[in-house]
Amino acid sequence: MKSHSLLLLAFLLYAFNGFGQRKDYRITAYGAVADGETNNAAAIQKLIDKVSATGGGRVIVPAGNFMTGSLYLKSGVELHIEKGGRLLGSPKRNDYSNKPSRPALISALNQTNVAIMGKGVIDGQGQELMLDIFRLLRSGEMKQDTIWRVKRPNDRVFLVFMLGCRDVRISGISLKNSSEWVQDYRQCTNVTIDRITVQSTAYWNNDGLDITDSRNVRITNCFINASDDAICLKSEDPAAICENITIDSCILRSSANGFKLGTASHGGFRNIKVRNLTVFDTYRSAIALESVDGGVLEGIDIQYVNAKNTGNAIFIRRGHRNNTAKVGTLKGVYIAHVTVETPLHKPDQGYPIEGPPDHLRPGEDKMPKRPSSFHIYGHPWLPYNLIPSSIVGVPGYPVQDVVLEDIAISYGGRANKSIAQIPLDKVTSVPENEANYPDFSMFGELPAWGFYMRHAEGIQFKNVRLRYVDEDFRPALVFDDVRNTTLTDVQIPTAKEMPVVLLNNTSNITTQHLKLPVDEAKGVQKTSYH
């Protein structure tokens, strides 16, 4: 007992020396000016450096508007923004450093025990900054690499960028108006993000929260409203991976995807646990899982997702975007307790940055232009029927071992044959698009209204309920090149035409307790088209 008391005393002394004596430093005492115009970067950075060098502490941003360019957090430093405090990003691009090639308002590079906390605001002033970036582009001071980046030029500025850091804490703050991804935690270990608010609809390509090739990450109780993906896990290094990630109790709104793994998927994703997501007014998929760059995607557990007014429910894609690399894996996925309402109207209409208008998809040369078509970025866009959820691999490389349990999806319906129709004996005409950017609309028109599955094996549907509001002429389910799949307690109460379920080039499809609008023997049509 005496030895235990001594150990406890030693720990308390260590904690007191390590944390109890950490000091608070207010930036106003070191020359920072709260006029919203003075660039305080030099004063704040000098203070951060001092605090780190003397053992750590809190650098406090008090109430007021403090403008700054690039800041670099150092080990042992908590940047604490008090209620009423606003850290404003400079509207001048030349006030930001490109070190280490990704310009950001706040960076941390290979640091330990860093934090950004408080009840204040970090505002990137993204619209004002973009005006200056375009001014620099027009004058030739900045160079543009490719034409397609007209609306997404290089050298836009992150709000937070952390690379190679350990023991990172982000809590309580609000992040607003980024011109680039809002925040990226790259190759970091032990990251905790809790109770943050992201309001970022000021510009394009501004993901709300990105985790790239990081391990041991916990994201909880966050509200994210972003023009691009709300929460997105990425893997850009073939030798690295996103692993041991937990996401819980977050509310997401996006003009892209709600929760996504990918698009970048070079190393991959393993042991990802997601719970209790609310997704609303989201243009693309509530859940998107993408392995297209040669990495692994396995050990994914997603439960309790409620999505309303969302353009697509579930998109799972094993692709081959880089034909010089191996085909990645996509297996071992469990998705359960999911409710999604997909409307007829455009789900993100009225937000500052929207997805393509009125559910449009890229036109193809073989498709005739209609009077309603128009051009975006020089490409014709044509209306399409609502796109179902999908699980799609590539020939010879199926999606494997996915379980969908307790899933309820409601679709607006109202598909129109005059817009597009894939005859049931032409289901193999859907393009493979192996190397295309993965997205729920990447195949164009699909022959199903509820779920489309191709190049897949070992898929289990358990207690899955699909319904439409208005009639749809397409089958509810279309499976093409599917093996070893079970449908248990699948309920499809509405159907306009037969078949309700179409199986093409399939084997070992087991059904139990199907609840279809007609007799099961008549409602399921097995075919083999060549």
Coordinates of C-alpha atoms in Angstrom, one line a residue:
M1 CA 0.0 0.0 0.0
K2 CA 2.9 2.3 0.9
S3 CA 4.5 1.8 -2.5
H4 CA 1.2 2.6 -4.3
S5 CA 0.9 5.9 -2.3
L6 CA 4.5 6.8 -3.3
L7 CA 3.7 6.1 -7.0
L8 CA 0.6 8.2 -6.8
L9 CA 2.5 11.1 -5.1
A10 CA 5.2 10.9 -7.8
F11 CA 2.6 11.0 -10.6
L12 CA 0.9 14.0 -9.0
L13 CA 4.2 15.8 -8.7
Y14 CA 4.9 15.0 -12.3
A15 CA 1.5 16.3 -13.4
F16 CA 1.9 19.5 -11.4
N17 CA 5.3 20.1 -12.8
G18 CA 4.3 19.1 -16.3
F19 CA 1.0 20.8 -16.5
G20 CA 0.1 22.7 -13.4
Q21 CA 2.9 25.3 -13.9
R22 CA 2.1 25.8 -17.6
K23 CA 1.5 29.5 -18.0
D24 CA -1.0 31.6 -19.9
Y25 CA 0.3 34.3 -22.3
R26 CA -2.1 36.8 -23.7
I27 CA -1.1 38.0 -27.2
T28 CA -2.1 41.6 -26.4
A29 CA 0.7 41.7 -23.8
Y30 CA 3.2 40.9 -26.5
G31 CA 2.2 43.5 -29.1
A32 CA -0.9 42.0 -30.9
V33 CA -3.4 44.6 -31.9
A34 CA -7.2 43.9 -32.2
D35 CA -8.1 46.3 -35.0
G36 CA -8.8 43.6 -37.6
E37 CA -6.3 45.2 -40.0
T38 CA -2.8 44.9 -38.5
N39 CA -0.9 41.8 -39.4
N40 CA -0.1 40.3 -36.0
A41 CA 1.8 37.2 -37.4
A42 CA 5.2 38.3 -36.2
A43 CA 4.1 39.1 -32.7
I44 CA 2.0 36.0 -32.2
Q45 CA 4.7 33.7 -33.8
K46 CA 7.4 35.2 -31.5
L47 CA 5.2 34.4 -28.5
I48 CA 4.5 30.8 -29.7
D49 CA 8.2 30.2 -30.1
K50 CA 9.0 31.6 -26.6
V51 CA 6.2 29.6 -24.9
S52 CA 7.4 26.3 -26.6
A53 CA 11.0 27.0 -25.7
T54 CA 10.2 27.6 -22.0
G55 CA 8.3 24.4 -21.5
G56 CA 4.9 25.1 -23.0
G57 CA 1.7 26.9 -22.1
R58 CA -1.4 28.6 -23.5
V59 CA -1.1 31.4 -26.0
I60 CA -4.4 33.2 -25.5
V61 CA -6.3 35.2 -28.1
P62 CA -8.7 37.4 -26.1
A63 CA -11.9 39.1 -27.3
G64 CA -11.3 41.2 -30.4
N65 CA -10.5 40.9 -34.1
F66 CA -6.8 39.9 -34.6
M67 CA -5.7 39.5 -38.2
T68 CA -2.7 37.4 -39.0
G69 CA -0.8 35.6 -41.8
S70 CA 0.8 32.1 -41.4
L71 CA 1.4 30.9 -37.9
Y72 CA 3.3 27.7 -36.8
L73 CA 2.3 25.9 -33.6
K74 CA 5.2 24.4 -31.7
S75 CA 5.4 21.6 -29.2
G76 CA 3.7 22.1 -25.8
V77 CA 1.7 25.1 -27.0
E78 CA -2.1 25.5 -26.9
L79 CA -3.5 28.2 -29.0
H80 CA -6.5 29.3 -26.9
I81 CA -9.1 31.5 -28.5
E82 CA -11.4 33.0 -25.9
K83 CA -15.1 33.7 -26.4
G84 CA -15.4 36.8 -28.5
G85 CA -11.9 36.3 -29.9
R86 CA -11.5 36.1 -33.7
L87 CA -8.4 35.1 -35.4
L88 CA -8.8 36.5 -38.9
G89 CA -6.8 35.2 -41.9
S90 CA -5.2 37.9 -43.9
P91 CA -6.9 38.8 -47.2
K92 CA -3.5 39.1 -48.8
R93 CA -2.0 35.9 -50.3
N94 CA 1.5 37.1 -49.9
D95 CA 1.0 37.1 -46.1
Y96 CA 1.1 33.3 -46.2
S97 CA 4.1 30.9 -46.4
N98 CA 4.1 27.9 -48.6
K99 CA 6.2 26.0 -46.1
P100 CA 5.9 23.0 -46.2
S101 CA 4.2 23.4 -49.6
R102 CA 0.6 23.6 -48.3
P103 CA -0.1 27.2 -47.2
A104 CA -2.2 27.5 -44.1
L105 CA -3.3 30.0 -41.5
I106 CA -2.2 27.7 -38.7
S107 CA 0.3 24.9 -39.3
A108 CA 2.1 22.4 -37.1
L109 CA 5.0 20.4 -38.5
N110 CA 6.3 17.4 -36.7
Q111 CA 5.3 18.8 -33.3
T112 CA 4.1 17.0 -30.1
N113 CA 1.4 18.0 -27.7
V114 CA -0.2 20.9 -29.6
A115 CA -3.8 22.2 -29.3
I116 CA -6.2 24.7 -30.6
M117 CA -9.0 25.3 -28.1
G118 CA -11.5 27.7 -26.8
K119 CA -14.9 29.2 -27.7
G120 CA -13.6 31.7 -30.3
V121 CA -13.5 31.8 -34.1
I122 CA -10.9 31.2 -36.8
D123 CA -12.1 33.0 -39.9
G124 CA -10.1 32.6 -43.1
Q125 CA -11.9 35.4 -44.9
G126 CA -11.9 33.1 -47.9
Q127 CA -13.8 35.3 -50.3
E128 CA -11.6 38.4 -49.7
L129 CA -8.5 36.2 -50.0
M130 CA -9.7 34.7 -53.3
L131 CA -10.1 38.2 -54.8
D132 CA -6.4 38.8 -54.1
I133 CA -5.4 35.5 -55.5
F134 CA -7.2 36.2 -58.8
R135 CA -5.6 39.6 -58.8
L136 CA -2.2 38.0 -58.6
L137 CA -3.1 35.5 -61.3
R138 CA -4.2 38.2 -63.6
S139 CA -1.0 40.2 -63.0
G140 CA 1.2 37.1 -63.6
E141 CA 2.6 37.2 -60.1
M142 CA 1.0 33.8 -59.5
K143 CA 1.0 31.0 -62.1
Q144 CA -1.8 28.6 -62.8
D145 CA -0.9 25.0 -63.6
T146 CA -3.9 23.7 -65.6
I147 CA -6.9 25.3 -67.2
W148 CA -9.4 23.1 -65.3
R149 CA -8.4 24.8 -62.0
V150 CA -10.0 28.1 -63.0
K151 CA -12.2 28.0 -60.0
R152 CA -9.8 26.0 -57.8
P153 CA -6.4 27.7 -58.3
N154 CA -3.2 26.5 -56.6
D155 CA -2.0 28.1 -53.4
R156 CA -5.3 28.6 -51.7
V157 CA -5.0 28.6 -48.0
F158 CA -6.0 26.0 -45.4
L159 CA -7.2 27.2 -42.0
V160 CA -5.4 24.4 -40.1
F161 CA -2.8 22.0 -41.5
M162 CA -0.9 19.6 -39.3
L163 CA 1.8 17.2 -40.6
G164 CA 3.6 14.5 -38.7
C165 CA 2.3 15.6 -35.3
R166 CA 1.6 13.6 -32.2
D167 CA -1.0 14.3 -29.4
V168 CA -3.1 16.9 -31.1
R169 CA -6.2 18.4 -29.5
I170 CA -8.8 20.5 -31.2
S171 CA -11.8 21.5 -29.2
G172 CA -14.6 24.1 -28.9
I173 CA -13.6 26.4 -31.7
S174 CA -15.5 27.6 -34.8
L175 CA -13.8 27.5 -38.2
K176 CA -15.2 29.7 -40.9
N177 CA -14.8 30.8 -44.5
S178 CA -11.8 28.8 -45.8
S179 CA -10.6 29.2 -49.4
E180 CA -9.2 25.6 -49.4
W181 CA -9.8 22.6 -47.3
V182 CA -10.7 23.8 -43.8
Q183 CA -8.4 21.5 -41.9
D184 CA -6.1 18.5 -42.7
Y185 CA -4.4 16.3 -40.1
R186 CA -1.8 14.5 -42.2
Q187 CA 0.4 11.6 -41.0
C188 CA -0.5 12.5 -37.4
T189 CA -0.9 10.2 -34.4
N190 CA -3.3 10.5 -31.4
V191 CA -5.7 13.3 -32.6
T192 CA -8.7 14.3 -30.6
I193 CA -11.3 16.7 -32.3
D194 CA -14.3 17.5 -30.2
R195 CA -17.2 20.0 -30.2
I196 CA -16.0 22.1 -33.1
T197 CA -18.2 24.0 -35.6
V198 CA -17.3 24.4 -39.2
Q199 CA -19.1 26.9 -41.4
S200 CA -17.3 26.9 -44.7
T201 CA -19.4 27.8 -47.8
A202 CA -17.3 30.7 -48.9
Y203 CA -15.5 29.0 -51.8
W204 CA -15.1 25.7 -53.8
N205 CA -13.2 22.6 -52.7
N206 CA -13.3 23.3 -49.0
D207 CA -13.7 20.0 -47.2
G208 CA -14.9 20.5 -43.7
L209 CA -12.6 18.0 -42.0
D210 CA -9.9 15.8 -43.6
I211 CA -7.8 13.1 -42.0
T212 CA -5.0 11.9 -44.2
D213 CA -2.9 8.9 -43.5
S214 CA -3.3 9.4 -39.7
R215 CA -3.7 6.9 -36.8
N216 CA -5.6 6.9 -33.6
V217 CA -8.0 9.7 -34.3
R218 CA -11.2 10.5 -32.4
I219 CA -13.8 13.0 -33.8
T220 CA -16.9 13.7 -31.7
N221 CA -19.8 16.1 -31.3
C222 CA -18.9 18.3 -34.3
F223 CA -21.2 20.3 -36.6
I224 CA -19.9 20.7 -40.1
N225 CA -21.5 22.7 -43.0
A226 CA -19.2 22.7 -46.0
S227 CA -19.5 23.2 -49.7
D228 CA -17.3 20.1 -50.3
D229 CA -17.1 16.8 -48.4
A230 CA -18.1 17.2 -44.7
I231 CA -15.8 14.6 -43.1
C232 CA -13.4 12.9 -45.5
L233 CA -10.6 10.4 -44.8
K234 CA -7.9 10.3 -47.4
S235 CA -4.7 8.2 -48.1
E236 CA -2.2 9.9 -50.3
D237 CA 0.9 7.9 -49.4
P238 CA 1.1 4.3 -50.7
A239 CA 3.3 3.5 -47.7
A240 CA 0.8 4.9 -45.1
I241 CA -2.7 4.3 -44.0
C242 CA -5.7 5.8 -42.1
E243 CA -6.1 3.5 -39.2
N244 CA -8.0 3.3 -35.9
I245 CA -10.4 6.2 -36.5
T246 CA -13.5 6.8 -34.5
I247 CA -16.2 9.3 -35.5
D248 CA -19.2 9.7 -33.2
S249 CA -22.2 12.1 -32.8
C250 CA -21.6 14.6 -35.6
I251 CA -24.0 16.6 -37.7
L252 CA -23.0 17.1 -41.4
R253 CA -24.2 19.2 -44.3
S254 CA -22.4 19.2 -47.6
S255 CA -22.8 20.1 -51.3
A256 CA -20.7 17.0 -51.9
N257 CA -20.6 13.9 -49.6
G258 CA -21.5 13.6 -45.9
F259 CA -19.0 11.0 -44.8
K260 CA -16.4 9.7 -47.3
L261 CA -13.4 7.4 -47.4
G262 CA -11.4 8.5 -50.5
T263 CA -11.1 9.7 -53.1
A264 CA -7.3 9.5 -52.6
S265 CA -6.8 5.9 -51.5
H266 CA -3.2 4.9 -52.1
G267 CA -2.3 3.3 -48.8
G268 CA -5.8 2.8 -47.6
F269 CA -8.2 2.6 -44.6
R270 CA -8.4 0.1 -41.8
N271 CA -10.4 -0.1 -38.6
I272 CA -12.7 2.8 -39.1
K273 CA -15.7 3.1 -36.7
V274 CA -18.5 5.6 -37.3
R275 CA -21.5 6.1 -35.0
N276 CA -24.5 8.5 -34.8
L277 CA -24.3 10.7 -37.8
T278 CA -27.0 13.1 -38.9
V279 CA -26.7 14.2 -42.5
F280 CA -28.9 16.8 -44.2
D281 CA -29.2 18.9 -47.3
T282 CA -26.3 17.0 -48.9
Y283 CA -26.0 16.9 -52.7
R284 CA -24.1 13.6 -53.1
S285 CA -23.9 10.5 -50.9
A286 CA -24.6 10.3 -47.2
I287 CA -22.0 7.5 -47.1
A288 CA -19.3 7.0 -49.7
L289 CA -16.6 4.4 -49.5
E290 CA -14.0 4.5 -52.4
S291 CA -10.9 2.4 -53.0
V292 CA -9.6 3.4 -56.4
D293 CA -5.8 4.0 -56.1
G294 CA -4.5 0.6 -55.1
G295 CA -4.9 0.8 -51.3
V296 CA -6.8 -1.4 -48.8
L297 CA -10.3 -0.5 -47.5
E298 CA -11.3 -3.0 -44.8
G299 CA -12.6 -3.2 -41.3
I300 CA -15.2 -0.5 -41.7
D301 CA -18.1 -0.3 -39.2
I302 CA -20.7 2.4 -39.7
Q303 CA -23.9 2.4 -37.6
Y304 CA -26.8 4.8 -36.8
V305 CA -26.9 7.3 -39.7
N306 CA -29.9 9.4 -40.2
A307 CA -29.9 11.3 -43.5
K308 CA -32.6 13.6 -44.8
N309 CA -32.8 15.6 -48.1
T310 CA -29.7 13.8 -49.5
G311 CA -29.0 13.1 -53.2
N312 CA -27.8 9.5 -52.6
A313 CA -27.7 7.1 -49.7
I314 CA -24.8 4.7 -50.1
F315 CA -22.0 4.6 -52.7
I316 CA -19.4 1.8 -52.5
R317 CA -16.8 1.7 -55.3
R318 CA -13.7 -0.5 -55.9
G319 CA -12.1 1.1 -58.9
H320 CA -8.8 1.3 -60.8
R321 CA -8.0 4.9 -61.3
N322 CA -4.2 4.4 -61.7
N323 CA -3.7 1.7 -64.3
T324 CA 0.0 1.5 -63.5
A325 CA -0.7 0.4 -59.9
K326 CA -2.4 -2.7 -58.5
V327 CA -6.1 -2.8 -57.9
G328 CA -6.9 -2.0 -54.3
T329 CA -9.1 -4.1 -52.0
L330 CA -12.6 -3.2 -50.7
K331 CA -13.9 -5.8 -48.2
G332 CA -15.1 -6.3 -44.7
V333 CA -17.7 -3.5 -44.5
Y334 CA -20.6 -3.4 -42.0
I335 CA -23.2 -0.7 -42.4
A336 CA -26.3 -0.8 -40.1
H337 CA -29.2 1.2 -38.7
V338 CA -29.3 3.7 -41.6
T339 CA -32.3 5.8 -42.6
V340 CA -32.1 8.0 -45.8
E341 CA -34.6 10.1 -47.6
T342 CA -33.6 11.0 -51.1
P343 CA -35.9 13.7 -52.6
L344 CA -37.0 14.6 -56.1
H345 CA -35.7 18.1 -55.8
K346 CA -32.0 19.2 -55.6
P347 CA -31.1 18.7 -52.0
D348 CA -28.6 21.6 -51.5
Q349 CA -30.4 24.3 -53.4
G350 CA -30.0 27.7 -52.0
Y351 CA -26.6 27.2 -50.4
P352 CA -23.8 29.6 -51.5
I353 CA -21.9 26.9 -53.4
E354 CA -24.1 24.2 -54.8
G355 CA -23.6 20.9 -56.7
P356 CA -24.5 20.8 -60.4
P357 CA -28.0 22.3 -60.9
D358 CA -31.1 20.2 -60.8
H359 CA -29.5 16.8 -60.6
L360 CA -27.4 17.0 -63.8
R361 CA -24.8 14.6 -65.1
P362 CA -22.0 15.0 -67.7
G363 CA -23.4 14.5 -71.2
E364 CA -21.7 11.9 -73.5
D365 CA -21.1 12.3 -77.2
K366 CA -23.5 9.5 -78.0
M367 CA -26.3 11.3 -76.1
P368 CA -28.4 13.8 -78.0
K369 CA -28.5 17.3 -76.7
R370 CA -31.9 18.5 -75.6
P371 CA -33.2 22.1 -75.3
S372 CA -32.9 21.9 -71.5
S373 CA -29.2 21.0 -71.7
F374 CA -26.5 23.6 -71.0
H375 CA -22.8 23.8 -70.3
I376 CA -20.7 23.9 -67.2
Y377 CA -16.9 24.1 -67.5
G378 CA -17.4 23.6 -71.3
H379 CA -19.1 20.2 -71.0
P380 CA -22.8 19.5 -71.8
W381 CA -24.9 18.5 -68.8
L382 CA -28.2 16.7 -69.1
P383 CA -30.9 15.8 -66.6
Y384 CA -31.0 12.3 -65.2
N385 CA -33.4 10.1 -63.3
L386 CA -32.7 9.7 -59.6
I387 CA -29.6 7.5 -59.0
P388 CA -29.9 4.5 -56.7
S389 CA -27.4 3.4 -54.1
S390 CA -24.7 1.2 -55.5
I391 CA -22.0 -1.3 -54.8
V392 CA -19.7 -1.6 -57.8
G393 CA -16.3 -3.2 -58.4
V394 CA -14.4 -3.7 -61.7
P395 CA -14.3 -6.9 -63.8
G396 CA -12.2 -9.6 -62.0
Y397 CA -11.9 -7.4 -58.8
P398 CA -15.2 -7.5 -57.0
V399 CA -16.3 -5.6 -53.8
Q400 CA -16.3 -8.3 -51.1
D401 CA -17.9 -9.1 -47.8
V402 CA -20.3 -6.1 -47.3
V403 CA -23.1 -6.4 -44.8
L404 CA -26.1 -4.0 -45.0
E405 CA -28.4 -4.4 -42.0
D406 CA -31.5 -2.5 -40.9
I407 CA -31.4 0.0 -43.8
A408 CA -34.4 2.1 -44.8
I409 CA -34.1 4.2 -48.0
S410 CA -36.9 6.3 -49.4
Y411 CA -36.6 7.7 -53.0
G412 CA -38.5 10.4 -54.7
G413 CA -39.1 8.1 -57.7
R414 CA -40.8 9.6 -60.8
A415 CA -38.2 8.3 -63.3
N416 CA -39.0 9.2 -66.9
K417 CA -38.3 7.0 -69.9
S418 CA -38.1 10.1 -72.1
I419 CA -35.1 11.2 -70.1
A420 CA -33.3 7.9 -70.3
Q421 CA -34.0 4.2 -70.2
I422 CA -31.7 1.2 -70.1
P423 CA -33.7 -1.8 -71.4
L424 CA -33.5 -4.8 -69.1
D425 CA -31.7 -6.9 -71.8
K426 CA -29.1 -4.1 -72.0
V427 CA -28.0 -3.9 -68.3
T428 CA -24.4 -4.7 -69.3
S429 CA -24.3 -1.5 -71.3
V430 CA -23.7 0.5 -68.2
P431 CA -20.1 1.8 -68.7
E432 CA -17.4 0.4 -66.4
N433 CA -15.5 3.7 -66.1
E434 CA -12.7 1.9 -64.2
A435 CA -10.4 4.9 -64.1
N436 CA -13.0 7.7 -63.6
Y437 CA -13.3 9.9 -60.6
P438 CA -15.5 8.0 -58.1
D439 CA -18.9 9.5 -57.5
F440 CA -22.5 8.2 -57.2
S441 CA -23.3 9.7 -60.7
M442 CA -20.1 8.3 -62.4
F443 CA -22.0 5.7 -64.4
G444 CA -24.7 8.0 -65.7
E445 CA -28.1 6.5 -65.9
L446 CA -28.6 3.3 -64.0
P447 CA -31.3 0.6 -64.6
A448 CA -32.4 0.4 -60.9
W449 CA -34.2 2.8 -58.7
G450 CA -33.3 1.3 -55.3
F451 CA -29.9 -0.5 -55.4
Y452 CA -27.5 -1.3 -58.2
M453 CA -24.8 -3.9 -57.7
R454 CA -22.1 -5.1 -60.1
H455 CA -18.9 -7.1 -59.7
A456 CA -19.5 -8.0 -56.1
E457 CA -19.4 -11.1 -53.9
G458 CA -20.3 -12.0 -50.4
I459 CA -22.8 -9.2 -50.0
Q460 CA -25.5 -9.6 -47.3
F461 CA -28.8 -7.6 -47.2
K462 CA -30.5 -8.0 -43.8
N463 CA -33.7 -6.2 -43.1
V464 CA -33.4 -3.7 -45.9
R465 CA -36.4 -1.6 -46.8
L466 CA -36.6 0.3 -50.1
R467 CA -39.6 2.4 -51.2
Y468 CA -40.3 5.2 -53.6
V469 CA -42.8 8.1 -53.1
D470 CA -43.8 8.5 -56.8
E471 CA -43.8 5.7 -59.3
D472 CA -40.6 4.6 -61.0
F473 CA -40.5 2.3 -64.1
R474 CA -37.2 0.6 -63.2
P475 CA -36.6 -2.5 -61.1
A476 CA -35.9 -1.9 -57.5
L477 CA -32.8 -4.0 -57.5
V478 CA -30.4 -4.9 -60.3
F479 CA -27.5 -7.3 -59.7
D480 CA -25.0 -7.9 -62.5
D481 CA -22.0 -10.2 -62.1
V482 CA -22.8 -10.9 -58.4
R483 CA -21.8 -14.0 -56.5
N484 CA -22.6 -15.5 -53.1
T485 CA -25.1 -12.9 -51.9
T486 CA -28.0 -13.3 -49.5
L487 CA -31.2 -11.2 -49.3
T488 CA -32.9 -11.7 -45.9
D489 CA -36.0 -9.7 -44.9
V490 CA -35.7 -7.4 -47.9
Q491 CA -38.9 -5.3 -48.2
I492 CA -39.9 -3.5 -51.3
P493 CA -43.6 -2.5 -50.9
T494 CA -43.9 -0.4 -54.1
A495 CA -43.4 -1.4 -57.8
K496 CA -44.8 -0.1 -61.1
E497 CA -43.5 -2.7 -63.5
M498 CA -42.0 -6.2 -63.4
P499 CA -39.4 -7.4 -62.5
V500 CA -38.9 -6.0 -59.0
V501 CA -35.5 -7.6 -58.8
L502 CA -33.4 -8.3 -61.8
L503 CA -30.5 -10.8 -61.6
N504 CA -28.0 -11.0 -64.5
N505 CA -25.0 -13.3 -64.7
T506 CA -25.3 -14.1 -61.0
S507 CA -24.8 -17.3 -58.9
N508 CA -25.5 -18.4 -55.4
I509 CA -28.1 -15.8 -54.6
T510 CA -30.0 -16.8 -51.5
T511 CA -33.3 -15.2 -50.5
Q512 CA -35.3 -15.5 -47.3
H513 CA -38.5 -13.7 -46.3
L514 CA -38.6 -11.3 -49.3
K515 CA -41.5 -9.0 -49.1
L516 CA -42.4 -7.8 -52.6
P517 CA -45.6 -6.3 -54.0
V518 CA -46.3 -9.5 -55.9
D519 CA -45.7 -13.2 -55.5
E520 CA -42.0 -13.8 -55.0
A521 CA -41.8 -16.3 -57.9
K522 CA -43.2 -13.6 -60.3
G523 CA -41.4 -10.7 -58.7
V524 CA -37.9 -12.0 -59.1
Q525 CA -36.7 -12.6 -62.7
K526 CA -33.5 -14.4 -63.2
T527 CA -31.9 -13.8 -66.6
S528 CA -28.7 -14.3 -68.5
Y529 CA -28.1 -11.8 -71.2
H530 CA -25.0 -12.0 -73.4

